[in-house]
Coordinates of C-alpha atoms in Angstrom, one line a residue:
M1186 CA 130.2 290.4 120.7
D1187 CA 132.8 289.8 117.4
K1188 CA 134.4 292.6 115.4
R1189 CA 132.7 291.8 112.3
Q1190 CA 134.9 292.3 109.4
Q1191 CA 132.4 291.0 106.5
V1192 CA 128.9 292.4 105.6
F1193 CA 125.5 291.0 106.5
I1194 CA 123.6 290.1 103.4
D1195 CA 120.6 287.7 103.6
G1196 CA 120.9 286.6 106.8
Q1197 CA 124.4 285.5 106.4
W1198 CA 128.3 286.9 106.2
R1199 CA 130.2 287.4 103.3
D1200 CA 133.0 289.4 101.9
A1201 CA 132.8 292.4 99.2
A1202 CA 132.0 291.1 95.4
D1203 CA 135.5 291.7 94.8
R1204 CA 137.0 290.9 98.1
A1205 CA 138.3 294.7 98.5
T1206 CA 138.5 296.4 101.3
F1207 CA 139.1 299.1 104.0
D1208 CA 141.3 299.8 107.1
V1209 CA 139.1 301.0 110.1
L1210 CA 141.2 303.6 112.4
N1211 CA 141.0 304.3 116.6
P1212 CA 141.1 308.4 116.6
A1213 CA 142.2 308.2 120.0
T1214 CA 145.2 306.3 119.2
G1215 CA 145.9 306.6 115.1
D1216 CA 146.0 302.7 115.2
V1217 CA 144.2 300.5 112.2
I1218 CA 141.6 298.0 114.4
G1219 CA 140.3 296.1 111.5
T1220 CA 138.7 296.6 108.2
A1221 CA 135.9 295.9 106.1
P1222 CA 134.9 295.1 102.7
M1223 CA 134.4 297.7 100.1
C1224 CA 130.8 297.2 98.6
G1225 CA 129.9 298.2 95.4
R1226 CA 126.7 298.4 92.9
P1227 CA 126.8 294.5 93.0
D1228 CA 126.6 294.2 96.7
T1229 CA 124.3 296.8 96.9
A1230 CA 121.8 295.1 94.5
L1231 CA 122.5 291.5 95.9
A1232 CA 121.1 292.9 99.5
I1233 CA 118.3 294.8 97.7
D1234 CA 117.4 292.2 96.0
A1235 CA 117.4 289.9 99.8
A1236 CA 115.6 293.0 100.9
H1237 CA 112.6 292.7 98.6
K1238 CA 111.9 289.3 98.9
A1239 CA 112.1 289.5 102.6
F1240 CA 109.4 292.3 102.2
L1241 CA 106.8 290.4 100.5
T1242 CA 106.6 287.9 104.1
W1243 CA 107.6 290.6 106.6
R1244 CA 104.7 292.8 105.3
E1245 CA 102.1 289.8 105.9
A1246 CA 103.8 288.5 109.3
G1247 CA 101.6 291.0 111.9
S1248 CA 102.0 293.4 113.8
E1249 CA 102.4 291.3 116.6
A1250 CA 104.5 288.8 115.4
R1251 CA 106.7 291.9 114.1
A1252 CA 106.5 293.8 117.5
Q1253 CA 108.0 290.7 119.6
I1254 CA 110.8 291.1 117.2
I1255 CA 111.5 294.5 117.3
Y1256 CA 111.5 294.2 121.5
R1257 CA 113.8 291.6 121.2
M1258 CA 116.2 293.5 119.3
Y1259 CA 115.9 296.0 122.0
E1260 CA 116.9 293.4 124.9
C1261 CA 119.6 292.4 123.1
L1262 CA 120.8 295.5 122.3
M1263 CA 120.9 296.6 125.9
D1264 CA 122.0 292.5 126.9
H1265 CA 125.4 293.5 124.9
Q1266 CA 125.2 297.1 125.8
V1267 CA 129.2 297.2 127.4
A1268 CA 130.2 295.4 124.7
L1269 CA 128.6 297.9 121.9
G1270 CA 129.7 300.9 124.0
A1271 CA 133.4 299.9 124.0
L1272 CA 133.5 299.1 120.3
L1273 CA 131.8 302.7 119.5
T1274 CA 134.6 304.1 121.5
E1275 CA 137.2 302.2 119.9
E1276 CA 135.6 303.6 116.3
M1277 CA 134.3 306.6 116.4
G1278 CA 136.4 307.8 120.1
K1279 CA 133.9 309.3 122.1
P1280 CA 134.1 308.4 125.8
L1281 CA 132.5 305.5 127.0
A1282 CA 130.3 306.9 129.7
E1283 CA 128.5 308.5 126.4
A1284 CA 129.2 305.3 124.3
K1285 CA 127.1 303.2 126.3
G1286 CA 125.3 305.9 126.4
E1287 CA 124.9 306.7 123.2
V1288 CA 123.5 302.6 122.8
A1289 CA 121.1 302.7 126.0
F1290 CA 119.1 305.2 123.5
G1291 CA 119.3 303.7 120.3
A1292 CA 118.0 300.8 122.2
K1293 CA 115.0 302.4 123.5
F1294 CA 114.0 303.4 119.9
F1295 CA 113.1 299.7 119.0
K1296 CA 111.8 299.8 122.8
W1297 CA 109.3 302.3 121.8
F1298 CA 108.6 301.5 118.1
A1299 CA 107.9 297.8 119.4
E1300 CA 104.5 299.4 121.4
E1301 CA 104.2 301.3 117.9
T1302 CA 103.8 298.7 115.3
R1303 CA 100.4 297.8 116.9
R1304 CA 99.4 301.5 116.6
V1305 CA 99.7 302.2 112.3
Y1306 CA 95.6 303.3 112.6
G1307 CA 93.9 304.0 109.4
D1308 CA 90.5 305.7 109.4
V1309 CA 86.8 305.8 108.0
I1310 CA 86.0 308.5 106.4
P1311 CA 82.6 310.1 106.4
S1312 CA 80.8 309.1 103.4
P1313 CA 79.1 312.2 100.6
W1314 CA 77.0 308.9 99.2
P1315 CA 74.8 306.8 101.2
D1316 CA 75.8 303.7 99.6
K1317 CA 79.0 303.2 99.3
R1318 CA 82.2 304.0 102.1
I1319 CA 85.3 305.7 102.4
V1320 CA 88.3 303.8 103.9
V1321 CA 92.1 304.9 104.1
T1322 CA 94.6 302.2 104.9
K1323 CA 98.3 302.4 105.8
H1324 CA 100.9 300.3 103.7
P1325 CA 104.8 300.1 103.9
V1326 CA 106.6 301.6 101.4
G1327 CA 109.2 298.7 100.8
V1328 CA 112.5 297.9 100.8
V1329 CA 114.5 301.2 102.6
G1330 CA 117.9 302.2 101.6
A1331 CA 119.6 304.0 104.8
I1332 CA 122.8 306.1 105.3
T1333 CA 124.1 307.2 108.5
P1334 CA 127.5 309.4 109.9
W1335 CA 129.9 308.3 111.4
N1336 CA 129.4 310.9 115.1
F1337 CA 126.2 308.6 116.3
P1338 CA 126.9 305.3 114.8
N1339 CA 125.2 303.4 116.4
S1340 CA 121.3 305.5 117.5
M1341 CA 121.1 306.8 113.9
I1342 CA 120.6 303.7 112.9
A1343 CA 118.1 302.9 115.5
R1344 CA 116.2 305.8 114.5
K1345 CA 115.8 304.6 110.9
L1346 CA 115.8 300.6 111.3
A1347 CA 112.8 300.2 114.2
A1348 CA 110.2 302.9 112.7
A1349 CA 110.9 300.9 109.7
L1350 CA 110.5 297.4 110.9
A1351 CA 107.8 299.0 112.4
A1352 CA 105.5 300.0 109.6
G1353 CA 106.8 296.7 108.4
C1354 CA 109.3 297.3 106.0
T1355 CA 112.8 296.0 105.6
M1356 CA 116.2 297.7 105.2
V1357 CA 119.5 297.6 104.0
V1358 CA 121.6 300.2 105.8
K1359 CA 124.7 301.5 104.7
P1360 CA 127.2 303.3 107.6
A1361 CA 130.0 305.5 107.5
S1362 CA 132.8 304.3 106.1
Q1363 CA 134.8 305.8 109.8
T1364 CA 133.1 303.7 112.2
P1365 CA 131.8 300.3 110.4
Y1366 CA 131.4 298.4 113.1
S1367 CA 128.7 299.1 115.4
A1368 CA 126.6 298.6 112.4
L1369 CA 127.4 295.7 111.6
A1370 CA 127.2 294.4 114.9
Y1371 CA 123.2 295.2 114.4
G1372 CA 123.9 291.6 111.7
D1373 CA 124.3 290.5 115.4
I1374 CA 121.4 291.4 117.0
A1375 CA 119.5 290.6 114.0
E1376 CA 120.3 287.4 114.4
E1377 CA 120.4 286.9 118.5
A1378 CA 116.4 288.3 118.1
G1379 CA 115.1 286.3 115.2
V1380 CA 114.5 289.1 112.7
P1381 CA 114.1 286.7 109.3
P1382 CA 117.2 286.5 107.0
G1383 CA 116.9 289.9 104.4
V1384 CA 114.8 291.5 106.7
V1385 CA 118.2 294.1 108.1
N1386 CA 121.0 293.9 105.4
I1387 CA 124.3 295.6 106.2
L1388 CA 127.0 296.8 104.2
T1389 CA 130.1 298.7 103.9
G1390 CA 131.8 300.3 101.6
R1391 CA 132.2 303.0 98.3
A1392 CA 129.6 305.6 99.1
S1393 CA 129.3 307.0 95.7
E1394 CA 128.1 303.0 94.3
I1395 CA 125.8 302.0 97.0
A1396 CA 124.0 305.9 97.0
A1397 CA 123.4 305.3 93.2
E1398 CA 122.3 301.7 92.9
M1399 CA 119.7 302.3 96.1
C1400 CA 119.1 305.7 93.6
E1401 CA 118.2 303.9 90.6
N1402 CA 117.4 299.7 92.1
P1403 CA 113.4 299.8 91.1
K1404 CA 112.9 297.5 94.1
L1405 CA 114.5 300.1 96.7
R1406 CA 111.5 303.0 97.7
K1407 CA 112.6 304.8 100.3
I1408 CA 115.8 306.6 101.5
S1409 CA 116.7 307.9 104.7
F1410 CA 119.6 309.8 104.7
T1411 CA 121.4 311.5 107.7
G1412 CA 124.5 313.6 106.6
S1413 CA 125.4 316.7 105.8
T1414 CA 123.0 319.2 103.4
E1415 CA 125.5 319.1 100.5
V1416 CA 125.7 315.3 99.8
G1417 CA 121.5 315.2 101.5
K1418 CA 120.7 317.6 98.3
R1419 CA 122.8 315.2 95.8
L1420 CA 121.0 312.3 97.3
A1421 CA 117.8 313.7 97.2
A1422 CA 118.3 314.8 93.6
Q1423 CA 118.9 311.4 92.4
A1424 CA 116.4 310.0 94.3
G1425 CA 113.9 312.2 92.8
A1426 CA 114.7 311.4 89.3
H1427 CA 113.6 308.0 90.2
M1428 CA 110.6 309.1 91.8
K1429 CA 112.0 307.5 95.1
R1430 CA 111.0 308.9 98.7
V1431 CA 113.5 310.6 100.7
S1432 CA 113.8 311.7 104.5
M1433 CA 116.8 313.8 105.3
E1434 CA 118.0 314.7 108.5
L1435 CA 120.9 317.4 107.7
G1436 CA 123.4 319.9 108.7
G1437 CA 122.2 322.7 111.8
N1438 CA 123.2 326.1 112.7
A1439 CA 121.3 326.0 116.0
P1440 CA 121.7 328.5 117.9
F1441 CA 121.6 329.1 122.0
I1442 CA 120.4 331.9 123.1
V1443 CA 120.7 333.2 127.2
F1444 CA 118.1 335.6 128.4
D1445 CA 118.8 338.4 130.8
D1446 CA 116.1 336.7 133.3
A1447 CA 117.5 333.2 132.8
D1448 CA 118.4 331.1 135.3
L1449 CA 123.0 331.3 134.2
D1450 CA 124.0 328.3 136.1
A1451 CA 121.0 326.5 134.6
A1452 CA 122.5 328.0 130.9
V1453 CA 125.6 327.2 131.3
E1454 CA 125.0 323.6 132.2
G1455 CA 122.7 323.1 129.3
A1456 CA 124.9 324.8 127.1
M1457 CA 127.4 322.3 128.1
I1458 CA 125.8 319.3 127.3
S1459 CA 124.5 321.2 124.1
K1460 CA 127.9 322.5 122.2
F1461 CA 130.5 320.3 124.5
R1462 CA 128.6 316.5 124.1
N1463 CA 130.2 314.5 121.5
A1464 CA 133.4 316.9 121.1
G1465 CA 130.9 319.0 119.6
Q1466 CA 130.3 316.1 116.9
T1467 CA 126.7 316.9 116.2
C1468 CA 124.0 317.8 114.1
V1469 CA 122.0 319.9 117.3
C1470 CA 124.8 320.9 119.1
A1471 CA 125.0 324.5 119.8
N1472 CA 127.1 326.4 117.4
R1473 CA 125.7 329.9 118.1
V1474 CA 126.0 331.2 121.4
L1475 CA 124.3 334.4 122.1
V1476 CA 124.0 336.0 124.9
Q1477 CA 122.4 338.8 126.5
S1478 CA 124.6 342.3 126.8
G1479 CA 123.4 342.1 131.0
V1480 CA 124.9 339.0 131.8
Y1481 CA 126.8 338.3 128.5
D1482 CA 130.0 338.5 131.0
Q1483 CA 128.7 336.9 134.1
F1484 CA 127.9 334.2 131.7
A1485 CA 131.2 333.8 130.0
E1486 CA 132.9 333.3 133.1
K1487 CA 130.6 330.8 134.5
L1488 CA 131.2 328.9 131.0
G1489 CA 134.6 329.3 130.8
A1490 CA 134.3 328.3 134.5
A1491 CA 133.0 324.4 133.5
V1492 CA 134.8 324.2 129.8
R1493 CA 137.8 324.8 131.7
A1494 CA 136.9 321.5 133.7
L1495 CA 136.4 319.6 130.9
K1496 CA 139.1 316.8 130.5
V1497 CA 140.5 315.6 127.7
G1498 CA 141.7 311.8 126.7
N1499 CA 141.3 308.1 124.8
G1500 CA 137.7 307.6 126.1
V1501 CA 138.8 304.4 127.4
E1502 CA 140.5 306.6 130.6
A1503 CA 138.5 307.2 133.7
G1504 CA 137.1 310.6 133.7
V1505 CA 137.7 311.4 130.4
T1506 CA 134.7 314.0 128.8
Q1507 CA 135.7 315.0 126.0
G1508 CA 137.6 312.5 123.1
P1509 CA 139.5 313.2 120.2
L1510 CA 137.7 314.6 117.0
I1511 CA 137.0 312.4 114.1
D1512 CA 139.7 312.6 111.7
E1513 CA 141.8 315.5 110.4
A1514 CA 139.4 317.7 108.8
A1515 CA 137.5 317.8 111.8
V1516 CA 141.0 319.7 113.5
D1517 CA 141.4 322.1 110.4
K1518 CA 137.6 323.1 110.7
A1519 CA 137.8 324.1 114.6
R1520 CA 141.0 325.6 113.9
E1521 CA 139.7 327.8 110.6
H1522 CA 137.1 329.4 112.9
I1523 CA 138.7 330.0 115.5
T1524 CA 141.5 331.9 113.3
D1525 CA 138.9 333.9 111.3
A1526 CA 137.1 334.7 114.4
T1527 CA 140.1 336.1 116.2
S1528 CA 140.8 338.1 112.8
L1529 CA 137.9 339.6 113.0
G1530 CA 138.6 340.8 117.4
A1531 CA 137.2 337.8 118.9
E1532 CA 139.4 336.8 122.2
V1533 CA 140.0 333.2 122.7
Q1534 CA 138.9 333.2 126.4
V1535 CA 140.1 328.7 126.6
G1536 CA 142.1 326.2 124.5
G1537 CA 142.4 327.8 121.1
D1538 CA 143.6 325.0 119.3
S1539 CA 145.4 321.2 119.5
H1540 CA 145.5 319.7 122.4
E1541 CA 148.6 318.9 123.8
L1542 CA 147.9 315.2 123.6
G1543 CA 148.5 315.8 120.2
G1544 CA 146.8 313.8 117.0
L1545 CA 143.3 314.8 116.7
Y1546 CA 142.7 316.1 120.1
F1547 CA 141.4 319.7 120.5
Q1548 CA 141.4 322.1 123.2
P1549 CA 137.8 322.8 124.5
T1550 CA 137.2 326.5 122.9
L1551 CA 135.1 329.6 124.8
L1552 CA 135.6 332.3 121.7
T1553 CA 134.1 336.3 123.4
N1554 CA 133.2 339.0 121.6
V1555 CA 132.8 337.4 118.4
P1556 CA 131.4 339.1 115.0
R1557 CA 128.5 338.5 113.2
N1558 CA 130.6 338.3 110.1
A1559 CA 133.1 335.5 111.6
K1560 CA 132.9 332.5 110.0
I1561 CA 131.4 330.5 112.8
F1562 CA 128.4 332.8 113.0
S1563 CA 126.7 330.6 109.5
E1564 CA 129.1 327.8 109.1
E1565 CA 129.0 324.6 111.0
T1566 CA 132.2 324.3 113.2
F1567 CA 131.4 320.2 114.1
G1568 CA 133.8 320.6 116.9
P1569 CA 134.3 321.9 120.4
V1570 CA 134.2 325.4 120.2
A1571 CA 131.6 328.1 121.9
P1572 CA 131.3 331.1 120.2
L1573 CA 130.2 333.9 122.5
F1574 CA 128.0 336.6 120.4
R1575 CA 126.0 339.6 122.0
F1576 CA 122.5 340.7 121.7
E1577 CA 120.4 343.3 123.2
T1578 CA 117.0 342.7 122.5
E1579 CA 114.4 339.6 122.2
E1580 CA 114.1 340.7 118.6
E1581 CA 117.0 340.9 117.7
A1582 CA 117.8 337.3 119.0
I1583 CA 115.2 336.1 116.8
A1584 CA 116.6 338.0 114.1
M1585 CA 120.0 336.7 114.9
A1586 CA 118.9 333.1 115.7
N1587 CA 116.6 333.2 112.5
D1588 CA 119.7 334.4 109.8
T1589 CA 120.5 330.9 108.7
E1590 CA 119.9 328.7 105.7
Y1591 CA 119.7 325.7 108.7
G1592 CA 116.6 325.0 110.5
L1593 CA 117.3 321.8 112.7
A1594 CA 117.7 322.4 117.2
C1595 CA 117.3 325.9 118.8
Y1596 CA 118.0 326.5 122.6
A1597 CA 116.6 329.3 125.0
Y1598 CA 116.9 329.9 128.4
T1599 CA 114.7 332.4 129.9
A1600 CA 112.3 332.9 132.4
D1601 CA 109.5 334.7 131.0
L1602 CA 106.9 332.4 130.1
G1603 CA 105.4 334.6 127.5
R1604 CA 108.6 335.3 125.6
A1605 CA 109.0 331.2 125.6
W1606 CA 105.9 331.2 123.8
R1607 CA 106.8 333.9 121.4
L1608 CA 110.0 332.2 121.0
M1609 CA 108.3 328.4 119.9
D1610 CA 106.0 330.7 116.8
K1611 CA 108.6 332.2 115.6
L1612 CA 112.3 330.7 115.8
E1613 CA 112.9 328.8 112.4
Y1614 CA 113.8 325.3 113.4
G1615 CA 112.1 321.9 113.5
M1616 CA 112.9 321.5 117.1
V1617 CA 113.4 324.1 120.0
G1618 CA 114.1 323.7 123.6
V1619 CA 113.6 325.9 126.1
N1620 CA 115.5 326.1 129.2
E1621 CA 116.8 322.7 128.2
G1622 CA 119.8 322.1 126.4
L1623 CA 119.2 318.5 125.3
V1624 CA 115.9 317.6 123.3
S1625 CA 116.3 314.4 122.0
T1626 CA 114.4 311.1 122.9
E1627 CA 111.9 308.7 121.2
V1628 CA 108.8 309.2 122.1
A1629 CA 109.3 313.3 120.6
P1630 CA 109.6 314.0 116.3
F1631 CA 113.1 315.0 115.5
G1632 CA 113.4 316.5 112.2
G1633 CA 114.4 319.8 110.8
V1634 CA 113.1 322.4 108.2
K1635 CA 115.0 324.9 105.2
D1636 CA 117.8 323.3 104.5
S1637 CA 117.5 321.2 107.4
G1638 CA 116.1 318.4 106.1
L1639 CA 113.1 316.6 105.3
G1640 CA 110.7 314.4 107.4
N1641 CA 111.0 313.1 111.0
E1642 CA 111.8 309.8 112.9
G1643 CA 111.2 308.9 116.4
S1644 CA 107.7 309.8 118.0
K1645 CA 104.0 308.4 116.3
Y1646 CA 105.1 310.8 113.6
G1647 CA 108.4 308.2 112.7
V1648 CA 106.0 305.7 112.0
D1649 CA 104.6 308.0 108.6
D1650 CA 107.6 308.6 107.1
Y1651 CA 107.7 304.5 106.3
L1652 CA 104.4 304.3 105.3
D1653 CA 102.3 304.6 102.5
I1654 CA 98.0 306.2 102.2
K1655 CA 95.8 304.2 100.4
Y1656 CA 92.4 305.3 99.9
S1657 CA 89.5 303.0 99.0
L1658 CA 86.0 303.4 98.3
I1659 CA 83.5 300.4 98.4
G1660 CA 80.5 301.4 96.5
G1661 CA 77.0 299.4 95.5
L1662 CA 75.9 299.3 98.8
K1663 CA 71.8 299.0 99.9
T1664 CA 70.5 301.5 102.2

């Protein structure tokens, strides 16, 4: 599959209106691997016009026709899994095995929503009047603007696009500038799968201009954003001024709680998956590891051994389990949190600084005896740093876990079934993993509470975010 260096609008590949471009770097080497168009408001307006025109026919295509095309997108993604994985590793840096896994995970959303296309049900509500009937139907909201991040550049688009297409919506996608090629590849996938022109549009460029046009253009009716809470709040305010619907999947500060009765080997395995997948650059990764005093030292020793076993390097090399961070700001954030924690008494058990490979590589790090006033307790690190905090009681663990403005994902390991249910009730998060460190799946809702966002992606609930509900009252019926 070619590395596309043009944007995809109305079924055509084209340059930005002013032909401006920006460089795209490989974070593993620092090399420029290509350019992408620097689009602005005129290009965005053109894409929205194309999506709006296509919407008028796509919504009428019928569930069977849409389902067949969406399922074909699943097949195309899997047909090109190896090439798409290699492209993802080149522009984002994650190990190739993880990258190919992400492509497969993203493809599952198209398979799932192809099936859900046929299940957008309405209701007939019992009428209080004998000569009237009440019918509730669901209708696509219209053109959707999707703004996606760099950490999962394939699957983040899949979760939004598959659901939108299933609902009968059309979409304009703006990916992160660090990872444009995985997004632009969806233009090829759409062409190969037979998606009508204008139904899927992908443009790269100036985030502020593209977002402003999305918020202000009356032909675009909804914005779906994944990114930081700070940016999400600004975007929601802009969209709200024009009464646009929004879905927001924002930042996290996930607690990973290990109780005295936990299976420690399983907890270590879960912590490694949750914390160090994608070099800790995930919104649901374990940002705070809370360990009960009775097993604190034993868990720290086991986790330390697992962290030391990670292999850092270029994601294309065999056996590499952690690639580079995305940019210098990510490296600086990890180092800042470590420096702050150690200045307050935390101890570095593993790693603690930049890797000997240099560049954007960072050592997988384990900190112990971290105090609660450390920045890493309240701020999202988004890097390969695991801080261990100590707690004594279940009540203290719950209070520590909820002591944040975020509420995306959380994890807990315990053998006590009653405690597990108490945790599911009391932890203020949209997703709870009990004895599991990986919760994402296309069949379950993905979303947070508090400052972690609004709405859900995936599952039968994911379609609802792209549908309007219409109530119709039919009168004049003879009884």
